[in-house]
PDB file of C-alpha atoms in Angstrom:
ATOM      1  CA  UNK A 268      -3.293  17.120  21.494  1.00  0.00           C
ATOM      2  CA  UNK A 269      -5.700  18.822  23.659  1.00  0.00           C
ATOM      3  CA  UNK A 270      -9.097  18.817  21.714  1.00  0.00           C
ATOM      4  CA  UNK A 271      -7.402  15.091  19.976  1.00  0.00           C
ATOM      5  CA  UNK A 272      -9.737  11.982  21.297  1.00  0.00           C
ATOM      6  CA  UNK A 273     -10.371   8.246  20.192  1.00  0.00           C
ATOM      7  CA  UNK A 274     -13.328   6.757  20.267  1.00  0.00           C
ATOM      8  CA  UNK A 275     -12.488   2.837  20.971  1.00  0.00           C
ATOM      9  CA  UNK A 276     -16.124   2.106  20.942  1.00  0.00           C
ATOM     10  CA  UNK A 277     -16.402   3.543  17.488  1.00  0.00           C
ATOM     11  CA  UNK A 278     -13.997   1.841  16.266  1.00  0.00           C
ATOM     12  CA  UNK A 279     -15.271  -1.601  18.142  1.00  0.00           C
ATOM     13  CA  UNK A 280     -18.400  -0.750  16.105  1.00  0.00           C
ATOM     14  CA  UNK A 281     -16.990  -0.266  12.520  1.00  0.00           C
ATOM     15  CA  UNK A 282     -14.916  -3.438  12.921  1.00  0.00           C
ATOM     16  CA  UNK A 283     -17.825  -5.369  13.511  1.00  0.00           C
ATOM     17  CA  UNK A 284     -19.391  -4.221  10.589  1.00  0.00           C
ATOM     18  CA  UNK A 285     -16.282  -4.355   8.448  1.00  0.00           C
ATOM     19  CA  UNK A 286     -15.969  -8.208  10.179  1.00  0.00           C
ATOM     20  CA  UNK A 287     -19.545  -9.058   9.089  1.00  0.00           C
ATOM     21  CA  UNK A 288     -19.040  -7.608   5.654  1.00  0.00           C
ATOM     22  CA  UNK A 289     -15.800  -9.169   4.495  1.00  0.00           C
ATOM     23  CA  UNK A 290     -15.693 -12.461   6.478  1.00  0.00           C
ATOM     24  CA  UNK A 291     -16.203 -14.754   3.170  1.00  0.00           C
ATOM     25  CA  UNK A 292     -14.153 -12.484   0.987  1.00  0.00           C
ATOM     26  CA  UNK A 293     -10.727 -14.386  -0.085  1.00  0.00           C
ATOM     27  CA  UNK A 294      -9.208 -11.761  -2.210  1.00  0.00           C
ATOM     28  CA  UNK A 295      -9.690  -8.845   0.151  1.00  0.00           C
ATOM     29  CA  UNK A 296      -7.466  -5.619  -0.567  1.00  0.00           C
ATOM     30  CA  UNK A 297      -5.219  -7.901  -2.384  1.00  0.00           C
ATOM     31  CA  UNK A 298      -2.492  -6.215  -5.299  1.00  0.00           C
ATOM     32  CA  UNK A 299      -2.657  -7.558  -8.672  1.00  0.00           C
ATOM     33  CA  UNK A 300       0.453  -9.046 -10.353  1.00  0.00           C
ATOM     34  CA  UNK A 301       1.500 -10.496 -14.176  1.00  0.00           C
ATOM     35  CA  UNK A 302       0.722 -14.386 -13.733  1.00  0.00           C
ATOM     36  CA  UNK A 303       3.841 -14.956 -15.482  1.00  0.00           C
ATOM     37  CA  UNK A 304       5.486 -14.605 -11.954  1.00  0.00           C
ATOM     38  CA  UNK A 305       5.715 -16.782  -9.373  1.00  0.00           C
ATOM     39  CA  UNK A 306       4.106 -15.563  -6.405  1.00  0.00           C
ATOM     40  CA  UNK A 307       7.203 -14.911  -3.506  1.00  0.00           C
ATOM     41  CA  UNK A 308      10.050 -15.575  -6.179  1.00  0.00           C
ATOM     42  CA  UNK A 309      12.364 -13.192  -6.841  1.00  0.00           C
ATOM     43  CA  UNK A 310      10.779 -11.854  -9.358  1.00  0.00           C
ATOM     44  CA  UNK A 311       7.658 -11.324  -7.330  1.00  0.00           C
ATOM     45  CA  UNK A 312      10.185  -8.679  -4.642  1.00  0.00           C
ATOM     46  CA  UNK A 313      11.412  -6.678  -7.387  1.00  0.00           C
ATOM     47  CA  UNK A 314       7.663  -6.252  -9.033  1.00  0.00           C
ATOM     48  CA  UNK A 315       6.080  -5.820  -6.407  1.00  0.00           C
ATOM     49  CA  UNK A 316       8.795  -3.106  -5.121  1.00  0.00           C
ATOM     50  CA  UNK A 317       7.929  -1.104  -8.254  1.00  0.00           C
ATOM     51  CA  UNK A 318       4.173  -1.799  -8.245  1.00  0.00           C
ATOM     52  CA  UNK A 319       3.669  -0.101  -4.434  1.00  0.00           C
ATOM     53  CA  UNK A 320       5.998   2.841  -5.513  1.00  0.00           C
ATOM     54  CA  UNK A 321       3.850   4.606  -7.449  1.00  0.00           C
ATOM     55  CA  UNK A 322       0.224   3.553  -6.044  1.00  0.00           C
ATOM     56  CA  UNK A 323      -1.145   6.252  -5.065  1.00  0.00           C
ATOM     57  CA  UNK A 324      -3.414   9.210  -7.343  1.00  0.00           C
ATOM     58  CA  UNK A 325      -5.410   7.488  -8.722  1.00  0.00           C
ATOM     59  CA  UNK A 326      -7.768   4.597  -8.308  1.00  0.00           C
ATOM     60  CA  UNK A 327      -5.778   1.354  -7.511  1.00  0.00           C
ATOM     61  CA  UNK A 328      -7.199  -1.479  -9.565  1.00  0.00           C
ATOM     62  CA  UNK A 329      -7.005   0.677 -12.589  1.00  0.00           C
ATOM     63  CA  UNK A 330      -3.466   1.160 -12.000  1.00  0.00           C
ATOM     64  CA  UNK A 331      -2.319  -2.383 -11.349  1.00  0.00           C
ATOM     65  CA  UNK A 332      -3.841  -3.429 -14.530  1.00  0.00           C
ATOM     66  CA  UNK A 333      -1.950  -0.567 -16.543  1.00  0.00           C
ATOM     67  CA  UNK A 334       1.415  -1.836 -14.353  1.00  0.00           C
ATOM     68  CA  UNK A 335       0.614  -5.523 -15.396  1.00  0.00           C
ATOM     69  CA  UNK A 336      -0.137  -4.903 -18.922  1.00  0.00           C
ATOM     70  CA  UNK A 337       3.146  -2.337 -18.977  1.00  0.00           C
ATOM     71  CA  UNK A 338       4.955  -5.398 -17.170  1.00  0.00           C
ATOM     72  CA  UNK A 339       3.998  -8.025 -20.159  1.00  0.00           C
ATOM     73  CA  UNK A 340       5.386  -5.014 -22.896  1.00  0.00           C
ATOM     74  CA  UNK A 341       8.376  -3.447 -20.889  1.00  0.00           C
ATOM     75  CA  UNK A 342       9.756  -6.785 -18.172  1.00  0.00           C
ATOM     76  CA  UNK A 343      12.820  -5.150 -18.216  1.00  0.00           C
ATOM     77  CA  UNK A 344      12.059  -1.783 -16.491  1.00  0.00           C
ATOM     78  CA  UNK A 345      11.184  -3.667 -13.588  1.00  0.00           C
ATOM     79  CA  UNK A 346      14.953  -5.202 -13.345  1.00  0.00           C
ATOM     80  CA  UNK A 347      16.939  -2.143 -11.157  1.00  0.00           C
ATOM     81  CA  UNK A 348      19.957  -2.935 -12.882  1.00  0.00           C
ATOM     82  CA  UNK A 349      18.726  -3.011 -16.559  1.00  0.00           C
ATOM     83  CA  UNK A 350      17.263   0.434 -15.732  1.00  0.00           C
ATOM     84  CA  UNK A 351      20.527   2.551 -14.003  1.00  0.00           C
ATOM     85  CA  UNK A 352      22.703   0.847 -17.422  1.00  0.00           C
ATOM     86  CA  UNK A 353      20.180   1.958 -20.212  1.00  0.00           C
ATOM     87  CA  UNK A 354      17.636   4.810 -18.722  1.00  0.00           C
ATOM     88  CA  UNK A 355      19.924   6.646 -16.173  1.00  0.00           C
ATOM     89  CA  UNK A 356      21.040   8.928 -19.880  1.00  0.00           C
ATOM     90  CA  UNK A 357      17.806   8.242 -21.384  1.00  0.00           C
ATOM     91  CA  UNK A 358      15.260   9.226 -19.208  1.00  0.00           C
ATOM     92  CA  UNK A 359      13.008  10.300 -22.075  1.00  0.00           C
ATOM     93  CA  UNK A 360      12.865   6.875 -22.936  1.00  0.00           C
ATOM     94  CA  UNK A 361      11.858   5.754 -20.000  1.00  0.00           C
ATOM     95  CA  UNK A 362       9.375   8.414 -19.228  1.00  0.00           C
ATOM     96  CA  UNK A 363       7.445   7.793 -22.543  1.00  0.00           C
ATOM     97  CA  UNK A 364       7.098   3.628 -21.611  1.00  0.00           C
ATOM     98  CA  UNK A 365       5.146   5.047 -17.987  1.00  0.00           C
ATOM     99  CA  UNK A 366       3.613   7.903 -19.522  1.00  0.00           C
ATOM    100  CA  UNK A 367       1.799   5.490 -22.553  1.00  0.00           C
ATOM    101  CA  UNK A 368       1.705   2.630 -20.299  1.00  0.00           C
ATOM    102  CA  UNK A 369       1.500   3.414 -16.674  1.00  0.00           C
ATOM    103  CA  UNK A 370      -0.511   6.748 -17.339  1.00  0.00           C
ATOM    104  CA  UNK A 371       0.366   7.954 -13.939  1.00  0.00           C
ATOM    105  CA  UNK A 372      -1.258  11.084 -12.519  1.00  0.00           C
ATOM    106  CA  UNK A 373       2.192  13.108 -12.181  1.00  0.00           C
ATOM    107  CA  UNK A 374       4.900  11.099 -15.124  1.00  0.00           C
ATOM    108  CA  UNK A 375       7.596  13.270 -13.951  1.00  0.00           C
ATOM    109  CA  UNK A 376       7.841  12.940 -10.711  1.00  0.00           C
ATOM    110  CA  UNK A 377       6.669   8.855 -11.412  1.00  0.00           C
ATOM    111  CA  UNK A 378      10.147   8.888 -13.830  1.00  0.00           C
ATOM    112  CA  UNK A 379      12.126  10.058 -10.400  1.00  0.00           C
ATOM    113  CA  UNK A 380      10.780   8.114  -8.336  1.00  0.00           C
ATOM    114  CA  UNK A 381      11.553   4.437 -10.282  1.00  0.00           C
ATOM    115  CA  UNK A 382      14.756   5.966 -10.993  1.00  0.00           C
ATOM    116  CA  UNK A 383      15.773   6.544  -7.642  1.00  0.00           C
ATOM    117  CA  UNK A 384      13.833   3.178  -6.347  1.00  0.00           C
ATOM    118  CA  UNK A 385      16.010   1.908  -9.437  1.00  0.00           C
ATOM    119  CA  UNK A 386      19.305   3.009  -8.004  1.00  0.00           C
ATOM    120  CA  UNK A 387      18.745   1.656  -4.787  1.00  0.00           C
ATOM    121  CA  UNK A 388      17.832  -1.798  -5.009  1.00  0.00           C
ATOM    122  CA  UNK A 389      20.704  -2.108  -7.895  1.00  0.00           C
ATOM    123  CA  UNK A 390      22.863  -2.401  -5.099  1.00  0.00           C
ATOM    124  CA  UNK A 391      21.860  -5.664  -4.326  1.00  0.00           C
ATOM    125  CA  UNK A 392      22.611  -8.653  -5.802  1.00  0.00           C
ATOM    126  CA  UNK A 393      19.352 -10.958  -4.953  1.00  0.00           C
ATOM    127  CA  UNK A 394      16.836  -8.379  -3.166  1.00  0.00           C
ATOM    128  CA  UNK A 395      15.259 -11.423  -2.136  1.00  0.00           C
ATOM    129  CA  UNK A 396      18.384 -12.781  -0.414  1.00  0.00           C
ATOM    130  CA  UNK A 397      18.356  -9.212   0.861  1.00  0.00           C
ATOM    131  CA  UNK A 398      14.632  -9.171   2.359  1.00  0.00           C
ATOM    132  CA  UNK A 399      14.987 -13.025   3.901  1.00  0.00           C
ATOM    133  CA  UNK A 400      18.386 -12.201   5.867  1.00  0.00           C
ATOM    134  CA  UNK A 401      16.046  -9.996   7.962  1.00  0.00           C
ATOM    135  CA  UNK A 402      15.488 -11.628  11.452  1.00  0.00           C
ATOM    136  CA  UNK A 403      12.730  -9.230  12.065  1.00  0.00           C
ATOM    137  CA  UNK A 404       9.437  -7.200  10.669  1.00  0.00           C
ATOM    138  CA  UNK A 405      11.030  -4.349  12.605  1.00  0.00           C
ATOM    139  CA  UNK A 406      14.217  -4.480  10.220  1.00  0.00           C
ATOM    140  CA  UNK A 407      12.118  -4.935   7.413  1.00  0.00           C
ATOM    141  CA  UNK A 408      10.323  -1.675   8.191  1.00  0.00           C
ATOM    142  CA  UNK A 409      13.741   0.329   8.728  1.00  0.00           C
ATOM    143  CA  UNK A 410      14.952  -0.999   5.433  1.00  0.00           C
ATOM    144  CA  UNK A 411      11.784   0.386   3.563  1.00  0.00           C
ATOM    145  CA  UNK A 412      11.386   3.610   5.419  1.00  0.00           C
ATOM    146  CA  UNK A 413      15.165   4.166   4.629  1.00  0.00           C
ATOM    147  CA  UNK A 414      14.131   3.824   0.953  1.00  0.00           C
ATOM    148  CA  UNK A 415      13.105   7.412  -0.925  1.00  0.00           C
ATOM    149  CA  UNK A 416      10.266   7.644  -2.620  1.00  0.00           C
ATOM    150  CA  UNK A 417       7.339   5.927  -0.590  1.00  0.00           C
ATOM    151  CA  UNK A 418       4.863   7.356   1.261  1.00  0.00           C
ATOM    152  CA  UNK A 419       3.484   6.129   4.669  1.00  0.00           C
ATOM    153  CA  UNK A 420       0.402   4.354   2.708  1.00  0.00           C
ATOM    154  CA  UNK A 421       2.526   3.099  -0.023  1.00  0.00           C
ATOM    155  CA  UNK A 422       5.392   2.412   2.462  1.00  0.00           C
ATOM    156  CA  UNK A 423       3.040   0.228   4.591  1.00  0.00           C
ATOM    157  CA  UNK A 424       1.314  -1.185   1.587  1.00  0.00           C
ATOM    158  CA  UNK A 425       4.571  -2.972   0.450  1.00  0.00           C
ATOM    159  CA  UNK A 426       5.123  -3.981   3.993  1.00  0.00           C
ATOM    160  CA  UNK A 427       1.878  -5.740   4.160  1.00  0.00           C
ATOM    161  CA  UNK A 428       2.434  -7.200   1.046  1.00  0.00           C
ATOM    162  CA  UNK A 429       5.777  -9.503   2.203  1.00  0.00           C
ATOM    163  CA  UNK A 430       4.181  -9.934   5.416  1.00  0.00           C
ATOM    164  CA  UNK A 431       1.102 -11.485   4.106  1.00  0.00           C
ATOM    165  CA  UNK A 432       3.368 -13.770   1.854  1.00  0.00           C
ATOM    166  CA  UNK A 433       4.502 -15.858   4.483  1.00  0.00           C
ATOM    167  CA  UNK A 434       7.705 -15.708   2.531  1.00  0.00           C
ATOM    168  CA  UNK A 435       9.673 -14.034   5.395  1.00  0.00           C
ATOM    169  CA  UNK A 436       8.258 -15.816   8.547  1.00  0.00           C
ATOM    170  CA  UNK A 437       8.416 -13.419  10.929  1.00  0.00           C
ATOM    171  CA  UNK A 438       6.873 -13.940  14.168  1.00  0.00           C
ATOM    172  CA  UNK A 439       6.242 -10.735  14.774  1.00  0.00           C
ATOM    173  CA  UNK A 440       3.362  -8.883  13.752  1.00  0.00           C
ATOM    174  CA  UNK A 441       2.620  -5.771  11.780  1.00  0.00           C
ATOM    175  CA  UNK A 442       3.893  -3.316  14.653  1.00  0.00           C
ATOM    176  CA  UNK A 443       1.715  -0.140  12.799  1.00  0.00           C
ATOM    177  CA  UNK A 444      -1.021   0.540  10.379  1.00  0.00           C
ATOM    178  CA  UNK A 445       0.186   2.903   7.708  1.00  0.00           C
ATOM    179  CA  UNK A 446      -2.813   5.769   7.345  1.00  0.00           C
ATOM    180  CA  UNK A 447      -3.058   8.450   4.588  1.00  0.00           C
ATOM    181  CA  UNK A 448      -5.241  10.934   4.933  1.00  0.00           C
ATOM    182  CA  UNK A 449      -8.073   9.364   3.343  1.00  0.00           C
ATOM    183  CA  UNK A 450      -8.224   6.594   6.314  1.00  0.00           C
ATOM    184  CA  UNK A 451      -8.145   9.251   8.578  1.00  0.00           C
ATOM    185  CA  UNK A 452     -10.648  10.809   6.759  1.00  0.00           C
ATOM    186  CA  UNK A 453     -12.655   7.296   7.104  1.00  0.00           C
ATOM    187  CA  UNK A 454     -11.979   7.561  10.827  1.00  0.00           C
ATOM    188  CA  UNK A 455     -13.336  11.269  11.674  1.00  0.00           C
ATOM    189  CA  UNK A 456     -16.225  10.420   9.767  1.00  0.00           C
ATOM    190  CA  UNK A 457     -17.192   7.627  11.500  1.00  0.00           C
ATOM    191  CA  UNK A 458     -16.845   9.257  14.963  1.00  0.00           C
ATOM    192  CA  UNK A 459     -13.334   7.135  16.085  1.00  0.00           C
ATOM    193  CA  UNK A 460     -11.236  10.580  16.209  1.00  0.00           C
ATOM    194  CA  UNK A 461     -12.872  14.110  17.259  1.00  0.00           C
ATOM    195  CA  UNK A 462     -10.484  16.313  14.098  1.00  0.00           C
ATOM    196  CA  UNK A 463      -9.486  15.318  10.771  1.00  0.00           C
ATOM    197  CA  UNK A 464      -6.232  17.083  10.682  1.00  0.00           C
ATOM    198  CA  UNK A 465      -4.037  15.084  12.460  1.00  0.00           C
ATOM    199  CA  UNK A 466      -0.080  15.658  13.693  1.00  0.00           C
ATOM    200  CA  UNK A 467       2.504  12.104  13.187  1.00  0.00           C
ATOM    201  CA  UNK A 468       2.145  11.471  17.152  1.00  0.00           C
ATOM    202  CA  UNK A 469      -1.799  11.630  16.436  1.00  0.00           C
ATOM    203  CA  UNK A 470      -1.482   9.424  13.729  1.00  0.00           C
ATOM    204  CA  UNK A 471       0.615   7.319  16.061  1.00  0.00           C
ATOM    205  CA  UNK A 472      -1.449   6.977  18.633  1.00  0.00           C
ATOM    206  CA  UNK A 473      -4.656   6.430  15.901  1.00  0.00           C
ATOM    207  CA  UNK A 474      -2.732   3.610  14.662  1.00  0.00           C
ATOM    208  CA  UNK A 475      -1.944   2.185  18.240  1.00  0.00           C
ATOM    209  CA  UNK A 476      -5.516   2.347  18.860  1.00  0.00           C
ATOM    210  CA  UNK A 477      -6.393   0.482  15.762  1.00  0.00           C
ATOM    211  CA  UNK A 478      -4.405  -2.425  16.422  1.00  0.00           C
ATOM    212  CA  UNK A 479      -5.223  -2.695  19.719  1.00  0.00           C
ATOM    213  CA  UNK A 480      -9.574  -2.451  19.035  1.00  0.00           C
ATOM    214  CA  UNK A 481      -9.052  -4.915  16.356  1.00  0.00           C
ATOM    215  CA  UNK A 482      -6.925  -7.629  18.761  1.00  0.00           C
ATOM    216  CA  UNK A 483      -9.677  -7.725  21.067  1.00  0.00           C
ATOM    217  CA  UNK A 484     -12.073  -8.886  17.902  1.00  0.00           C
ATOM    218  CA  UNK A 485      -9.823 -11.183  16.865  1.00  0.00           C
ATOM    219  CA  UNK A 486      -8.780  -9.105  13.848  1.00  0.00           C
ATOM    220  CA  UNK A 487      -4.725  -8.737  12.643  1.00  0.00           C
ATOM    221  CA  UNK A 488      -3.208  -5.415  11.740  1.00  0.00           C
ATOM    222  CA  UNK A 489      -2.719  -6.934   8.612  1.00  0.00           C
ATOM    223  CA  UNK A 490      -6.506  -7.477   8.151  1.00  0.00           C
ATOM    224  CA  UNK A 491      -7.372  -4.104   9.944  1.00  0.00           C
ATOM    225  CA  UNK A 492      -4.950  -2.568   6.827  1.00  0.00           C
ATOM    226  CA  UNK A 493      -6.980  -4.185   4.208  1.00  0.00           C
ATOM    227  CA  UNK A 494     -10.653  -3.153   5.755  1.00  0.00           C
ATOM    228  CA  UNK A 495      -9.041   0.505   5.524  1.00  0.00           C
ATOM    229  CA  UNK A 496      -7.698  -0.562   2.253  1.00  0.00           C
ATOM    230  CA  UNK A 497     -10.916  -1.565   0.744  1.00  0.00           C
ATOM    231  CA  UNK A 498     -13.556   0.886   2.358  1.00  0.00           C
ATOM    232  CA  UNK A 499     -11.646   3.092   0.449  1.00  0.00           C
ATOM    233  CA  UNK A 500     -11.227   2.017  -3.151  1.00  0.00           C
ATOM    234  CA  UNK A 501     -13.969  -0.019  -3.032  1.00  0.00           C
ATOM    235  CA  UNK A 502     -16.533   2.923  -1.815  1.00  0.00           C
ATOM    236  CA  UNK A 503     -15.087   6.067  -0.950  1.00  0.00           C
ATOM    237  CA  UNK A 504     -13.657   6.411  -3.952  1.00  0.00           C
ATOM    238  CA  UNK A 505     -16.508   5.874  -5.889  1.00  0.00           C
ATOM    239  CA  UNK A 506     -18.639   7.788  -3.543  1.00  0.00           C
ATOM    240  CA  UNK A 507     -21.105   4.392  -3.159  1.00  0.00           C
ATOM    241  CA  UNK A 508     -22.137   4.957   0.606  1.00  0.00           C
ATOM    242  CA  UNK A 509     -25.125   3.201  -0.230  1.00  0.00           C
ATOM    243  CA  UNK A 510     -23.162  -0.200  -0.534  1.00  0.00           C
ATOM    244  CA  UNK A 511     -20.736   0.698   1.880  1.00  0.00           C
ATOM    245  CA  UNK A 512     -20.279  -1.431   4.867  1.00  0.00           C
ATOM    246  CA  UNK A 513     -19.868   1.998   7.589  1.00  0.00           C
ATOM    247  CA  UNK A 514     -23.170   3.141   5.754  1.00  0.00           C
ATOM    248  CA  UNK A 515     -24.603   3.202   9.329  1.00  0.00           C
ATOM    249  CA  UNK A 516     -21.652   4.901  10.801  1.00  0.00           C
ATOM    250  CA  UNK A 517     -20.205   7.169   8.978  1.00  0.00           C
ATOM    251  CA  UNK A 518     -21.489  10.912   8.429  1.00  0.00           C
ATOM    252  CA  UNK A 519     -21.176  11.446   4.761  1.00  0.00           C
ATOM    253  CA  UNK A 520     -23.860   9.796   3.034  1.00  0.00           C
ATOM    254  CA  UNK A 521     -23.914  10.567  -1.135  1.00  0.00           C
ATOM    255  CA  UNK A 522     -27.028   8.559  -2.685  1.00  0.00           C
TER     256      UNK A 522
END
């Protein structure tokens, strides 16, 4: 923790730009989803529980088409029960449907992973009805961190997803910015922490920091999450510094 520092101004300075960059943009960081569903139905929870679960490895916007398009072919892999009484002795089955459909990085390990999400939200009834008798965000959070299978990004992503929906109406806010490394990553480059390696108290405390810079601008977590979101499939990922927003901040510059 010794040689760890943030930068507050930094940050204060990539916000702005981030701010000036994305203030008329409606559909910022949002997650694709089959129109077929109604947006904070039922329906909506369960896809959308399956759709953060395995985003991750590979660019995002690609894979939410694939999960759409797998969603209009397959409907019923995205119904827990319908998958633990048909796939949980056919996994082959279901591994070919993500393999030809999803075409995720790692199939195995994405066939374990909607098994297992699978098995858990079969024990509810209504997983809506299950999300709404939460009282908090904070219970919310608990509920999905208690869940195997998601990462902090993809954790935090689904988080930010019911949030945003209003569905809920919590009146508390996001209490912590999920980062992966490759926000972190964002955040060494542009000169808001001194290391890129960081430990989960670091991360804390870069998270903390986050919230707290973007406050004073006027700027959500939740919005803070999706200008992290975005710099990163939208330009890192691509390697288009020249377009990028933190072109003027950030250290690695690839023309």
């Amino acid at each position: 923790m010794k040689d760890f520092k943030i930068n507050d101004l930094n940050i204060s300075k990539c916000f702005l730009l981030l701010k000036d960059f994305f203030d008329n943009e409606e559909n910022l960081a949002n997650v694709a989803y089959p129109k077929s569903i109604l947006f904070g139905g039922e329906e909506w929870f369960y896809y959308i529980f399956y759709s953060c679960l395995l985003d991750y490895s590979m660019r995002s916007k690609v894979y939410h088409q694939n999960l759409i398009l797998t969603y209009e072919l397959f409907p019923n892999i995205f119904h827990p029960k319908y998958v633990v009484d048909n796939y949980i002795n056919n996994t082959e089955e279901l591994l070919m449907i993500l393999k030809e459909n999803v075409h995720p990085r790692y199939p195995n390990v994405a066939l374990k992973k909607w098994i297992e999400l699978s098995l858990e939200l079969s024990k509810y009834s209504n997983l809506k009805d299950k999300i709404l008798s939460f009282e908090s965000f904070n219970e919310l959070t608990i509920f999905i961190r208690n869940i195997k299978g998601y990462g902090q990004k993809t954790g935090g992503l689904l988080l930010r997803l019911i949030y945003d929906s209003k569905v809920c109406g919590f009146i508390d806010d996001l209490g912590a910015i999920p980062l992966d490394r490759h926000d972190i990553e964002i955040c060494y480059l542009n000169g808001i922490i001194s290391k890129s390696k960081l430990s989960e108290k670091e991360i804390s405390l870069l998270s903390t920091s986050l919230i707290e810079c973007g406050k004073k601008l006027g700027l959500s977590p939740s919005i803070v999450d999706k200008y992290l979101w975005e710099v990163g499939n939208s330009f890192c990922n691509k390697k288009s510094c020249l377009n990028c927003p933190l072109n003027r901040t950030c250290n690695t510059k690839i023309y």
